[in-house]
Amino acid sequence: DQQVKQNSPSLSVQEGRISILNCDYTNSMFDYFLWYKKYPAEGPTFLISISSIKDKNEDGRFTVFLNKSAKHLSLHIVPSQPGDSAVYFCAAGGSNYKLTFGKGTLLTVNP
Amino acid sequence: EAQVTQNPRYLITVTGKKLTVTCSQNMNHEYMSWYRQDPGLGLRQIYYSMNVEVTDKGDVPEGYKVSRKEKRNFPLILESPSPNQTSLYFCASSLHLGTQYFGPGTRLTVL
């Protein structure tokens, strides 16, 4: 059973517009959530996180929103840039250091 | 420079020939983990370790072994590799709950 779901395998947006990547989870014991970005031939790199006690966290062009009642989080990138083109993984964790990842969404930002 | 290193980066082997992929971190992190990435399946955790001599199974541990004799090293052992273990493998470490730092990946092909 997939506990963390990214239902969109891919997303294409124009440079300068907003990119919205979505993630759903089923385990109510998750208490923190992260987004990772992955370029080809590299390991994933941490982008932004949010604790379950918050509903929003912002870092520059990146904002993560958490809706606990809906068990849904989203990553907003504004404005999108061609260098943002990568695979984005949503991950969720609880108290045991274990992270559960979604399958990833390939974002393509077109110039 | 703080980093997670993996060796080898690329490996082609044959079924049944034991192999070890090494992972080392220089950040004094307690937590280390191994993942595999497969097309359409995202990142799946194989094993993790919360400290020296403490290891536990992740989501897909079958066919793998690990050991954690020192804090900085967390090797992944395939005693008898099979073609279904052909994958991209990532090692990760973290100091506490949350952000994990990933290595560059090891692409393994088992013929």
mmCIF file with all atom_site columns, C-alpha atoms in Angstrom:
data_model
loop_
_atom_site.group_PDB
_atom_site.id
_atom_site.type_symbol
_atom_site.label_atom_id
_atom_site.label_alt_id
_atom_site.label_comp_id
_atom_site.label_asym_id
_atom_site.label_entity_id
_atom_site.label_seq_id
_atom_site.pdbx_PDB_ins_code
_atom_site.Cartn_x
_atom_site.Cartn_y
_atom_site.Cartn_z
_atom_site.occupancy
_atom_site.B_iso_or_equiv
_atom_site.pdbx_formal_charge
_atom_site.auth_seq_id
_atom_site.auth_comp_id
_atom_site.auth_asym_id
_atom_site.auth_atom_id
_atom_site.pdbx_PDB_model_num
ATOM 1   C CA . ASP A 1 1   ? 0.000  0.000   0.000   1.00 0.00 ? 1   ASP A CA 1
ATOM 2   C CA . GLN A 1 2   ? 1.443  3.292   -1.092  1.00 0.00 ? 2   GLN A CA 1
ATOM 3   C CA . GLN A 1 3   ? 1.526  5.641   1.872   1.00 0.00 ? 3   GLN A CA 1
ATOM 4   C CA . VAL A 1 4   ? 2.808  8.629   -0.085  1.00 0.00 ? 4   VAL A CA 1
ATOM 5   C CA . LYS A 1 5   ? 1.347  9.289   -3.506  1.00 0.00 ? 5   LYS A CA 1
ATOM 6   C CA . GLN A 1 6   ? 2.332  11.678  -6.241  1.00 0.00 ? 6   GLN A CA 1
ATOM 7   C CA . ASN A 1 7   ? -0.383 11.131  -8.800  1.00 0.00 ? 7   ASN A CA 1
ATOM 8   C CA . SER A 1 8   ? 1.104  13.239  -11.565 1.00 0.00 ? 8   SER A CA 1
ATOM 9   C CA . PRO A 1 9   ? 4.126  11.544  -13.163 1.00 0.00 ? 9   PRO A CA 1
ATOM 10  C CA . SER A 1 10  ? 4.935  14.711  -15.083 1.00 0.00 ? 10  SER A CA 1
ATOM 11  C CA . LEU A 1 11  ? 4.159  18.408  -15.272 1.00 0.00 ? 11  LEU A CA 1
ATOM 12  C CA . SER A 1 12  ? 5.087  20.963  -17.895 1.00 0.00 ? 12  SER A CA 1
ATOM 13  C CA . VAL A 1 13  ? 4.960  24.726  -17.310 1.00 0.00 ? 13  VAL A CA 1
ATOM 14  C CA . GLN A 1 14  ? 6.181  27.884  -18.995 1.00 0.00 ? 14  GLN A CA 1
ATOM 15  C CA . GLU A 1 15  ? 9.083  29.850  -17.595 1.00 0.00 ? 15  GLU A CA 1
ATOM 16  C CA . GLY A 1 16  ? 7.878  32.551  -15.236 1.00 0.00 ? 16  GLY A CA 1
ATOM 17  C CA . ARG A 1 17  ? 4.599  30.806  -14.398 1.00 0.00 ? 17  ARG A CA 1
ATOM 18  C CA . ILE A 1 18  ? 3.727  28.917  -11.224 1.00 0.00 ? 18  ILE A CA 1
ATOM 19  C CA . SER A 1 19  ? 4.503  25.212  -10.842 1.00 0.00 ? 19  SER A CA 1
ATOM 20  C CA . ILE A 1 20  ? 2.316  23.283  -8.415  1.00 0.00 ? 20  ILE A CA 1
ATOM 21  C CA . LEU A 1 21  ? 3.338  19.780  -7.450  1.00 0.00 ? 21  LEU A CA 1
ATOM 22  C CA . ASN A 1 22  ? 0.968  17.703  -5.358  1.00 0.00 ? 22  ASN A CA 1
ATOM 23  C CA . CYS A 1 23  ? 1.364  14.901  -2.863  1.00 0.00 ? 23  CYS A CA 1
ATOM 24  C CA . ASP A 1 24  ? -1.129 12.869  -0.839  1.00 0.00 ? 24  ASP A CA 1
ATOM 25  C CA . TYR A 1 25  ? -0.474 10.634  2.135   1.00 0.00 ? 25  TYR A CA 1
ATOM 26  C CA . THR A 1 26  ? -2.471 8.069   4.043   1.00 0.00 ? 26  THR A CA 1
ATOM 27  C CA . ASN A 1 27  ? -0.596 7.579   7.323   1.00 0.00 ? 27  ASN A CA 1
ATOM 28  C CA . SER A 1 28  ? -1.820 10.020  9.968   1.00 0.00 ? 28  SER A CA 1
ATOM 29  C CA . MET A 1 29  ? 1.285  9.242   12.064  1.00 0.00 ? 29  MET A CA 1
ATOM 30  C CA . PHE A 1 30  ? 3.518  11.191  9.686   1.00 0.00 ? 30  PHE A CA 1
ATOM 31  C CA . ASP A 1 31  ? 4.566  14.383  11.427  1.00 0.00 ? 31  ASP A CA 1
ATOM 32  C CA . TYR A 1 32  ? 6.952  16.000  9.001   1.00 0.00 ? 32  TYR A CA 1
ATOM 33  C CA . PHE A 1 33  ? 7.126  16.275  5.252   1.00 0.00 ? 33  PHE A CA 1
ATOM 34  C CA . LEU A 1 34  ? 9.889  17.108  2.813   1.00 0.00 ? 34  LEU A CA 1
ATOM 35  C CA . TRP A 1 35  ? 10.421 17.820  -0.838  1.00 0.00 ? 35  TRP A CA 1
ATOM 36  C CA . TYR A 1 36  ? 13.526 16.646  -2.631  1.00 0.00 ? 36  TYR A CA 1
ATOM 37  C CA . LYS A 1 37  ? 14.731 17.592  -6.076  1.00 0.00 ? 37  LYS A CA 1
ATOM 38  C CA . LYS A 1 38  ? 16.677 15.215  -8.282  1.00 0.00 ? 38  LYS A CA 1
ATOM 39  C CA . TYR A 1 39  ? 18.651 15.895  -11.421 1.00 0.00 ? 39  TYR A CA 1
ATOM 40  C CA . PRO A 1 40  ? 19.743 13.010  -13.680 1.00 0.00 ? 40  PRO A CA 1
ATOM 41  C CA . ALA A 1 41  ? 22.957 11.286  -12.544 1.00 0.00 ? 41  ALA A CA 1
ATOM 42  C CA . GLU A 1 42  ? 22.837 12.953  -9.113  1.00 0.00 ? 42  GLU A CA 1
ATOM 43  C CA . GLY A 1 43  ? 21.461 12.052  -5.716  1.00 0.00 ? 43  GLY A CA 1
ATOM 44  C CA . PRO A 1 44  ? 18.294 13.769  -4.449  1.00 0.00 ? 44  PRO A CA 1
ATOM 45  C CA . THR A 1 45  ? 18.876 17.099  -2.734  1.00 0.00 ? 45  THR A CA 1
ATOM 46  C CA . PHE A 1 46  ? 16.742 18.552  0.017   1.00 0.00 ? 46  PHE A CA 1
ATOM 47  C CA . LEU A 1 47  ? 14.539 21.447  -1.034  1.00 0.00 ? 47  LEU A CA 1
ATOM 48  C CA . ILE A 1 48  ? 12.091 22.374  1.705   1.00 0.00 ? 48  ILE A CA 1
ATOM 49  C CA . SER A 1 49  ? 10.253 20.777  4.603   1.00 0.00 ? 49  SER A CA 1
ATOM 50  C CA . ILE A 1 50  ? 7.241  21.364  6.809   1.00 0.00 ? 50  ILE A CA 1
ATOM 51  C CA . SER A 1 51  ? 6.247  20.126  10.221  1.00 0.00 ? 51  SER A CA 1
ATOM 52  C CA . SER A 1 52  ? 2.742  18.873  10.847  1.00 0.00 ? 52  SER A CA 1
ATOM 53  C CA . ILE A 1 53  ? 2.145  21.741  13.271  1.00 0.00 ? 53  ILE A CA 1
ATOM 54  C CA . LYS A 1 54  ? 2.387  24.242  10.422  1.00 0.00 ? 54  LYS A CA 1
ATOM 55  C CA . ASP A 1 55  ? 0.329  24.743  7.298   1.00 0.00 ? 55  ASP A CA 1
ATOM 56  C CA . LYS A 1 56  ? 2.824  26.741  5.270   1.00 0.00 ? 56  LYS A CA 1
ATOM 57  C CA . ASN A 1 57  ? 6.559  27.113  4.914   1.00 0.00 ? 57  ASN A CA 1
ATOM 58  C CA . GLU A 1 58  ? 8.277  29.445  2.501   1.00 0.00 ? 58  GLU A CA 1
ATOM 59  C CA . ASP A 1 59  ? 11.837 29.633  1.232   1.00 0.00 ? 59  ASP A CA 1
ATOM 60  C CA . GLY A 1 60  ? 12.463 32.053  -1.588  1.00 0.00 ? 60  GLY A CA 1
ATOM 61  C CA . ARG A 1 61  ? 10.599 30.894  -4.682  1.00 0.00 ? 61  ARG A CA 1
ATOM 62  C CA . PHE A 1 62  ? 9.494  27.674  -2.983  1.00 0.00 ? 62  PHE A CA 1
ATOM 63  C CA . THR A 1 63  ? 6.459  27.330  -0.713  1.00 0.00 ? 63  THR A CA 1
ATOM 64  C CA . VAL A 1 64  ? 5.061  24.145  0.753   1.00 0.00 ? 64  VAL A CA 1
ATOM 65  C CA . PHE A 1 65  ? 1.453  23.986  1.918   1.00 0.00 ? 65  PHE A CA 1
ATOM 66  C CA . LEU A 1 66  ? 0.100  21.295  4.214   1.00 0.00 ? 66  LEU A CA 1
ATOM 67  C CA . ASN A 1 67  ? -3.580 20.423  4.609   1.00 0.00 ? 67  ASN A CA 1
ATOM 68  C CA . LYS A 1 68  ? -3.662 17.854  7.405   1.00 0.00 ? 68  LYS A CA 1
ATOM 69  C CA . SER A 1 69  ? -7.377 17.226  7.277   1.00 0.00 ? 69  SER A CA 1
ATOM 70  C CA . ALA A 1 70  ? -7.097 16.319  3.608   1.00 0.00 ? 70  ALA A CA 1
ATOM 71  C CA . LYS A 1 71  ? -3.727 14.590  4.082   1.00 0.00 ? 71  LYS A CA 1
ATOM 72  C CA . HIS A 1 72  ? -2.417 16.640  1.204   1.00 0.00 ? 72  HIS A CA 1
ATOM 73  C CA . LEU A 1 73  ? 0.622  18.790  0.600   1.00 0.00 ? 73  LEU A CA 1
ATOM 74  C CA . SER A 1 74  ? 1.744  20.824  -2.333  1.00 0.00 ? 74  SER A CA 1
ATOM 75  C CA . LEU A 1 75  ? 4.911  22.546  -3.488  1.00 0.00 ? 75  LEU A CA 1
ATOM 76  C CA . HIS A 1 76  ? 4.581  25.875  -5.272  1.00 0.00 ? 76  HIS A CA 1
ATOM 77  C CA . ILE A 1 77  ? 7.440  27.263  -7.322  1.00 0.00 ? 77  ILE A CA 1
ATOM 78  C CA . VAL A 1 78  ? 7.045  30.905  -8.346  1.00 0.00 ? 78  VAL A CA 1
ATOM 79  C CA . PRO A 1 79  ? 8.340  31.986  -10.759 1.00 0.00 ? 79  PRO A CA 1
ATOM 80  C CA . SER A 1 80  ? 9.419  28.761  -12.426 1.00 0.00 ? 80  SER A CA 1
ATOM 81  C CA . GLN A 1 81  ? 12.794 28.725  -14.127 1.00 0.00 ? 81  GLN A CA 1
ATOM 82  C CA . PRO A 1 82  ? 14.288 26.300  -16.675 1.00 0.00 ? 82  PRO A CA 1
ATOM 83  C CA . GLY A 1 83  ? 16.842 25.231  -14.053 1.00 0.00 ? 83  GLY A CA 1
ATOM 84  C CA . ASP A 1 84  ? 13.958 23.941  -11.932 1.00 0.00 ? 84  ASP A CA 1
ATOM 85  C CA . SER A 1 85  ? 13.415 21.137  -14.454 1.00 0.00 ? 85  SER A CA 1
ATOM 86  C CA . ALA A 1 86  ? 14.006 17.957  -12.446 1.00 0.00 ? 86  ALA A CA 1
ATOM 87  C CA . VAL A 1 87  ? 12.207 15.123  -10.714 1.00 0.00 ? 87  VAL A CA 1
ATOM 88  C CA . TYR A 1 88  ? 10.584 16.197  -7.448  1.00 0.00 ? 88  TYR A CA 1
ATOM 89  C CA . PHE A 1 89  ? 10.004 13.686  -4.683  1.00 0.00 ? 89  PHE A CA 1
ATOM 90  C CA . CYS A 1 90  ? 7.640  14.172  -1.813  1.00 0.00 ? 90  CYS A CA 1
ATOM 91  C CA . ALA A 1 91  ? 8.633  12.361  1.410   1.00 0.00 ? 91  ALA A CA 1
ATOM 92  C CA . ALA A 1 92  ? 7.005  11.879  4.793   1.00 0.00 ? 92  ALA A CA 1
ATOM 93  C CA . GLY A 1 93  ? 8.432  10.826  8.127   1.00 0.00 ? 93  GLY A CA 1
ATOM 94  C CA . GLY A 1 94  ? 7.463  9.972   11.671  1.00 0.00 ? 94  GLY A CA 1
ATOM 95  C CA . SER A 1 95  ? 9.356  9.467   14.906  1.00 0.00 ? 95  SER A CA 1
ATOM 96  C CA . ASN A 1 96  ? 11.545 6.578   13.766  1.00 0.00 ? 96  ASN A CA 1
ATOM 97  C CA . TYR A 1 97  ? 13.812 8.408   11.281  1.00 0.00 ? 97  TYR A CA 1
ATOM 98  C CA . LYS A 1 98  ? 12.233 6.445   8.437   1.00 0.00 ? 98  LYS A CA 1
ATOM 99  C CA . LEU A 1 99  ? 11.281 8.420   5.348   1.00 0.00 ? 99  LEU A CA 1
ATOM 100 C CA . THR A 1 100 ? 8.664  7.188   2.894   1.00 0.00 ? 100 THR A CA 1
ATOM 101 C CA . PHE A 1 101 ? 8.947  8.631   -0.585  1.00 0.00 ? 101 PHE A CA 1
ATOM 102 C CA . GLY A 1 102 ? 6.458  9.134   -3.365  1.00 0.00 ? 102 GLY A CA 1
ATOM 103 C CA . LYS A 1 103 ? 7.211  8.001   -6.904  1.00 0.00 ? 103 LYS A CA 1
ATOM 104 C CA . GLY A 1 104 ? 8.203  11.464  -8.068  1.00 0.00 ? 104 GLY A CA 1
ATOM 105 C CA . THR A 1 105 ? 6.958  14.061  -10.543 1.00 0.00 ? 105 THR A CA 1
ATOM 106 C CA . LEU A 1 106 ? 9.040  15.140  -13.512 1.00 0.00 ? 106 LEU A CA 1
ATOM 107 C CA . LEU A 1 107 ? 8.810  18.913  -13.849 1.00 0.00 ? 107 LEU A CA 1
ATOM 108 C CA . THR A 1 108 ? 9.745  20.485  -17.164 1.00 0.00 ? 108 THR A CA 1
ATOM 109 C CA . VAL A 1 109 ? 9.975  24.264  -17.327 1.00 0.00 ? 109 VAL A CA 1
ATOM 110 C CA . ASN A 1 110 ? 9.939  25.467  -20.909 1.00 0.00 ? 110 ASN A CA 1
ATOM 111 C CA . PRO A 1 111 ? 11.785 28.682  -21.844 1.00 0.00 ? 111 PRO A CA 1
ATOM 112 C CA . GLU B 2 1   ? 33.270 19.432  2.465   1.00 0.00 ? 1   GLU B CA 1
ATOM 113 C CA . ALA B 2 2   ? 30.302 17.662  4.026   1.00 0.00 ? 2   ALA B CA 1
ATOM 114 C CA . GLN B 2 3   ? 29.333 14.751  1.851   1.00 0.00 ? 3   GLN B CA 1
ATOM 115 C CA . VAL B 2 4   ? 28.118 11.200  1.418   1.00 0.00 ? 4   VAL B CA 1
ATOM 116 C CA . THR B 2 5   ? 30.275 9.090   -0.862  1.00 0.00 ? 5   THR B CA 1
ATOM 117 C CA . GLN B 2 6   ? 29.460 5.811   -2.536  1.00 0.00 ? 6   GLN B CA 1
ATOM 118 C CA . ASN B 2 7   ? 31.673 3.352   -4.354  1.00 0.00 ? 7   ASN B CA 1
ATOM 119 C CA . PRO B 2 8   ? 31.599 2.144   -6.988  1.00 0.00 ? 8   PRO B CA 1
ATOM 120 C CA . ARG B 2 9   ? 29.484 4.555   -8.992  1.00 0.00 ? 9   ARG B CA 1
ATOM 121 C CA . TYR B 2 10  ? 28.873 2.008   -11.716 1.00 0.00 ? 10  TYR B CA 1
ATOM 122 C CA . LEU B 2 11  ? 29.026 -1.768  -11.526 1.00 0.00 ? 11  LEU B CA 1
ATOM 123 C CA . ILE B 2 12  ? 28.176 -4.559  -13.949 1.00 0.00 ? 12  ILE B CA 1
ATOM 124 C CA . THR B 2 13  ? 28.253 -8.038  -12.489 1.00 0.00 ? 13  THR B CA 1
ATOM 125 C CA . VAL B 2 14  ? 26.822 -11.505 -13.014 1.00 0.00 ? 14  VAL B CA 1
ATOM 126 C CA . THR B 2 15  ? 24.175 -13.418 -11.143 1.00 0.00 ? 15  THR B CA 1
ATOM 127 C CA . GLY B 2 16  ? 25.399 -14.951 -7.904  1.00 0.00 ? 16  GLY B CA 1
ATOM 128 C CA . LYS B 2 17  ? 28.675 -13.058 -7.563  1.00 0.00 ? 17  LYS B CA 1
ATOM 129 C CA . LYS B 2 18  ? 28.783 -11.404 -4.150  1.00 0.00 ? 18  LYS B CA 1
ATOM 130 C CA . LEU B 2 19  ? 29.316 -7.670  -4.128  1.00 0.00 ? 19  LEU B CA 1
ATOM 131 C CA . THR B 2 20  ? 29.534 -4.790  -1.678  1.00 0.00 ? 20  THR B CA 1
ATOM 132 C CA . VAL B 2 21  ? 28.654 -1.154  -2.283  1.00 0.00 ? 21  VAL B CA 1
ATOM 133 C CA . THR B 2 22  ? 30.351 1.110   0.213   1.00 0.00 ? 22  THR B CA 1
ATOM 134 C CA . CYS B 2 23  ? 28.871 4.252   1.733   1.00 0.00 ? 23  CYS B CA 1
ATOM 135 C CA . SER B 2 24  ? 30.686 6.744   3.903   1.00 0.00 ? 24  SER B CA 1
ATOM 136 C CA . GLN B 2 25  ? 29.672 10.086  5.439   1.00 0.00 ? 25  GLN B CA 1
ATOM 137 C CA . ASN B 2 26  ? 31.879 12.703  7.064   1.00 0.00 ? 26  ASN B CA 1
ATOM 138 C CA . MET B 2 27  ? 29.167 14.616  8.950   1.00 0.00 ? 27  MET B CA 1
ATOM 139 C CA . ASN B 2 28  ? 29.087 12.455  12.110  1.00 0.00 ? 28  ASN B CA 1
ATOM 140 C CA . HIS B 2 29  ? 25.482 11.561  11.372  1.00 0.00 ? 29  HIS B CA 1
ATOM 141 C CA . GLU B 2 30  ? 23.837 8.864   13.438  1.00 0.00 ? 30  GLU B CA 1
ATOM 142 C CA . TYR B 2 31  ? 21.248 7.850   10.897  1.00 0.00 ? 31  TYR B CA 1
ATOM 143 C CA . MET B 2 32  ? 22.101 6.185   7.584   1.00 0.00 ? 32  MET B CA 1
ATOM 144 C CA . SER B 2 33  ? 19.938 4.498   4.999   1.00 0.00 ? 33  SER B CA 1
ATOM 145 C CA . TRP B 2 34  ? 19.964 2.705   1.653   1.00 0.00 ? 34  TRP B CA 1
ATOM 146 C CA . TYR B 2 35  ? 17.414 3.246   -1.096  1.00 0.00 ? 35  TYR B CA 1
ATOM 147 C CA . ARG B 2 36  ? 16.884 1.898   -4.556  1.00 0.00 ? 36  ARG B CA 1
ATOM 148 C CA . GLN B 2 37  ? 15.310 3.867   -7.362  1.00 0.00 ? 37  GLN B CA 1
ATOM 149 C CA . ASP B 2 38  ? 13.462 2.092   -10.142 1.00 0.00 ? 38  ASP B CA 1
ATOM 150 C CA . PRO B 2 39  ? 11.427 3.547   -13.028 1.00 0.00 ? 39  PRO B CA 1
ATOM 151 C CA . GLY B 2 40  ? 7.839  4.114   -12.001 1.00 0.00 ? 40  GLY B CA 1
ATOM 152 C CA . LEU B 2 41  ? 8.516  3.078   -8.406  1.00 0.00 ? 41  LEU B CA 1
ATOM 153 C CA . GLY B 2 42  ? 10.372 6.058   -7.012  1.00 0.00 ? 42  GLY B CA 1
ATOM 154 C CA . LEU B 2 43  ? 12.708 5.683   -4.051  1.00 0.00 ? 43  LEU B CA 1
ATOM 155 C CA . ARG B 2 44  ? 12.219 2.643   -1.861  1.00 0.00 ? 44  ARG B CA 1
ATOM 156 C CA . GLN B 2 45  ? 14.075 2.099   1.379   1.00 0.00 ? 45  GLN B CA 1
ATOM 157 C CA . ILE B 2 46  ? 16.095 -1.104  1.694   1.00 0.00 ? 46  ILE B CA 1
ATOM 158 C CA . TYR B 2 47  ? 17.665 -0.868  5.168   1.00 0.00 ? 47  TYR B CA 1
ATOM 159 C CA . TYR B 2 48  ? 18.370 1.832   7.673   1.00 0.00 ? 48  TYR B CA 1
ATOM 160 C CA . SER B 2 49  ? 20.541 2.278   10.726  1.00 0.00 ? 49  SER B CA 1
ATOM 161 C CA . MET B 2 50  ? 19.853 4.581   13.653  1.00 0.00 ? 50  MET B CA 1
ATOM 162 C CA . ASN B 2 51  ? 23.328 4.169   15.132  1.00 0.00 ? 51  ASN B CA 1
ATOM 163 C CA . VAL B 2 52  ? 26.340 1.878   15.328  1.00 0.00 ? 52  VAL B CA 1
ATOM 164 C CA . GLU B 2 53  ? 25.258 -1.779  15.516  1.00 0.00 ? 53  GLU B CA 1
ATOM 165 C CA . VAL B 2 54  ? 21.585 -0.781  15.138  1.00 0.00 ? 54  VAL B CA 1
ATOM 166 C CA . THR B 2 55  ? 20.016 -1.668  11.797  1.00 0.00 ? 55  THR B CA 1
ATOM 167 C CA . ASP B 2 56  ? 16.489 -2.382  10.653  1.00 0.00 ? 56  ASP B CA 1
ATOM 168 C CA . LYS B 2 57  ? 14.642 -3.414  7.531   1.00 0.00 ? 57  LYS B CA 1
ATOM 169 C CA . GLY B 2 58  ? 13.055 -0.901  5.237   1.00 0.00 ? 58  GLY B CA 1
ATOM 170 C CA . ASP B 2 59  ? 10.403 -1.629  2.644   1.00 0.00 ? 59  ASP B CA 1
ATOM 171 C CA . VAL B 2 60  ? 12.392 -3.901  0.293   1.00 0.00 ? 60  VAL B CA 1
ATOM 172 C CA . PRO B 2 61  ? 15.126 -5.705  2.298   1.00 0.00 ? 61  PRO B CA 1
ATOM 173 C CA . GLU B 2 62  ? 15.010 -9.089  0.548   1.00 0.00 ? 62  GLU B CA 1
ATOM 174 C CA . GLY B 2 63  ? 18.329 -10.069 -1.002  1.00 0.00 ? 63  GLY B CA 1
ATOM 175 C CA . TYR B 2 64  ? 20.339 -7.410  0.839   1.00 0.00 ? 64  TYR B CA 1
ATOM 176 C CA . LYS B 2 65  ? 22.444 -7.224  3.983   1.00 0.00 ? 65  LYS B CA 1
ATOM 177 C CA . VAL B 2 66  ? 23.969 -4.281  5.795   1.00 0.00 ? 66  VAL B CA 1
ATOM 178 C CA . SER B 2 67  ? 26.315 -3.680  8.682   1.00 0.00 ? 67  SER B CA 1
ATOM 179 C CA . ARG B 2 68  ? 27.129 -0.635  10.794  1.00 0.00 ? 68  ARG B CA 1
ATOM 180 C CA . LYS B 2 69  ? 30.352 -1.257  12.654  1.00 0.00 ? 69  LYS B CA 1
ATOM 181 C CA . GLU B 2 70  ? 31.453 2.373   12.531  1.00 0.00 ? 70  GLU B CA 1
ATOM 182 C CA . LYS B 2 71  ? 29.415 5.535   12.564  1.00 0.00 ? 71  LYS B CA 1
ATOM 183 C CA . ARG B 2 72  ? 30.697 6.817   9.241   1.00 0.00 ? 72  ARG B CA 1
ATOM 184 C CA . ASN B 2 73  ? 30.294 3.638   7.147   1.00 0.00 ? 73  ASN B CA 1
ATOM 185 C CA . PHE B 2 74  ? 27.219 1.707   6.081   1.00 0.00 ? 74  PHE B CA 1
ATOM 186 C CA . PRO B 2 75  ? 28.006 -0.871  3.375   1.00 0.00 ? 75  PRO B CA 1
ATOM 187 C CA . LEU B 2 76  ? 25.311 -2.612  1.355   1.00 0.00 ? 76  LEU B CA 1
ATOM 188 C CA . ILE B 2 77  ? 25.984 -6.277  0.648   1.00 0.00 ? 77  ILE B CA 1
ATOM 189 C CA . LEU B 2 78  ? 24.406 -8.419  -2.032  1.00 0.00 ? 78  LEU B CA 1
ATOM 190 C CA . GLU B 2 79  ? 25.361 -12.007 -1.187  1.00 0.00 ? 79  GLU B CA 1
ATOM 191 C CA . SER B 2 80  ? 23.933 -13.507 -4.381  1.00 0.00 ? 80  SER B CA 1
ATOM 192 C CA . PRO B 2 81  ? 22.820 -10.773 -6.770  1.00 0.00 ? 81  PRO B CA 1
ATOM 193 C CA . SER B 2 82  ? 19.999 -11.442 -9.202  1.00 0.00 ? 82  SER B CA 1
ATOM 194 C CA . PRO B 2 83  ? 18.849 -9.492  -12.286 1.00 0.00 ? 83  PRO B CA 1
ATOM 195 C CA . ASN B 2 84  ? 15.888 -8.010  -10.371 1.00 0.00 ? 84  ASN B CA 1
ATOM 196 C CA . GLN B 2 85  ? 18.424 -6.157  -8.228  1.00 0.00 ? 85  GLN B CA 1
ATOM 197 C CA . THR B 2 86  ? 19.530 -4.158  -11.239 1.00 0.00 ? 86  THR B CA 1
ATOM 198 C CA . SER B 2 87  ? 18.797 -0.641  -10.066 1.00 0.00 ? 87  SER B CA 1
ATOM 199 C CA . LEU B 2 88  ? 20.125 2.752   -9.028  1.00 0.00 ? 88  LEU B CA 1
ATOM 200 C CA . TYR B 2 89  ? 21.144 2.726   -5.380  1.00 0.00 ? 89  TYR B CA 1
ATOM 201 C CA . PHE B 2 90  ? 21.434 5.701   -3.037  1.00 0.00 ? 90  PHE B CA 1
ATOM 202 C CA . CYS B 2 91  ? 22.919 5.954   0.403   1.00 0.00 ? 91  CYS B CA 1
ATOM 203 C CA . ALA B 2 92  ? 21.755 8.744   2.706   1.00 0.00 ? 92  ALA B CA 1
ATOM 204 C CA . SER B 2 93  ? 22.560 10.073  6.149   1.00 0.00 ? 93  SER B CA 1
ATOM 205 C CA . SER B 2 94  ? 21.039 12.514  8.610   1.00 0.00 ? 94  SER B CA 1
ATOM 206 C CA . LEU B 2 95  ? 21.807 13.954  12.012  1.00 0.00 ? 95  LEU B CA 1
ATOM 207 C CA . HIS B 2 96  ? 18.249 13.987  13.247  1.00 0.00 ? 96  HIS B CA 1
ATOM 208 C CA . LEU B 2 97  ? 14.699 13.594  12.119  1.00 0.00 ? 97  LEU B CA 1
ATOM 209 C CA . GLY B 2 98  ? 14.123 15.194  8.777   1.00 0.00 ? 98  GLY B CA 1
ATOM 210 C CA . THR B 2 99  ? 16.636 16.184  6.173   1.00 0.00 ? 99  THR B CA 1
ATOM 211 C CA . GLN B 2 100 ? 18.630 13.348  4.691   1.00 0.00 ? 100 GLN B CA 1
ATOM 212 C CA . TYR B 2 101 ? 21.735 13.955  2.631   1.00 0.00 ? 101 TYR B CA 1
ATOM 213 C CA . PHE B 2 102 ? 22.117 11.637  -0.321  1.00 0.00 ? 102 PHE B CA 1
ATOM 214 C CA . GLY B 2 103 ? 25.158 10.219  -2.038  1.00 0.00 ? 103 GLY B CA 1
ATOM 215 C CA . PRO B 2 104 ? 25.624 10.442  -5.815  1.00 0.00 ? 104 PRO B CA 1
ATOM 216 C CA . GLY B 2 105 ? 24.221 6.974   -6.508  1.00 0.00 ? 105 GLY B CA 1
ATOM 217 C CA . THR B 2 106 ? 25.528 3.594   -7.674  1.00 0.00 ? 106 THR B CA 1
ATOM 218 C CA . ARG B 2 107 ? 24.160 2.157   -10.886 1.00 0.00 ? 107 ARG B CA 1
ATOM 219 C CA . LEU B 2 108 ? 24.207 -1.628  -10.619 1.00 0.00 ? 108 LEU B CA 1
ATOM 220 C CA . THR B 2 109 ? 23.537 -4.019  -13.485 1.00 0.00 ? 109 THR B CA 1
ATOM 221 C CA . VAL B 2 110 ? 23.234 -7.733  -12.754 1.00 0.00 ? 110 VAL B CA 1
ATOM 222 C CA . LEU B 2 111 ? 23.427 -9.929  -15.854 1.00 0.00 ? 111 LEU B CA 1
#
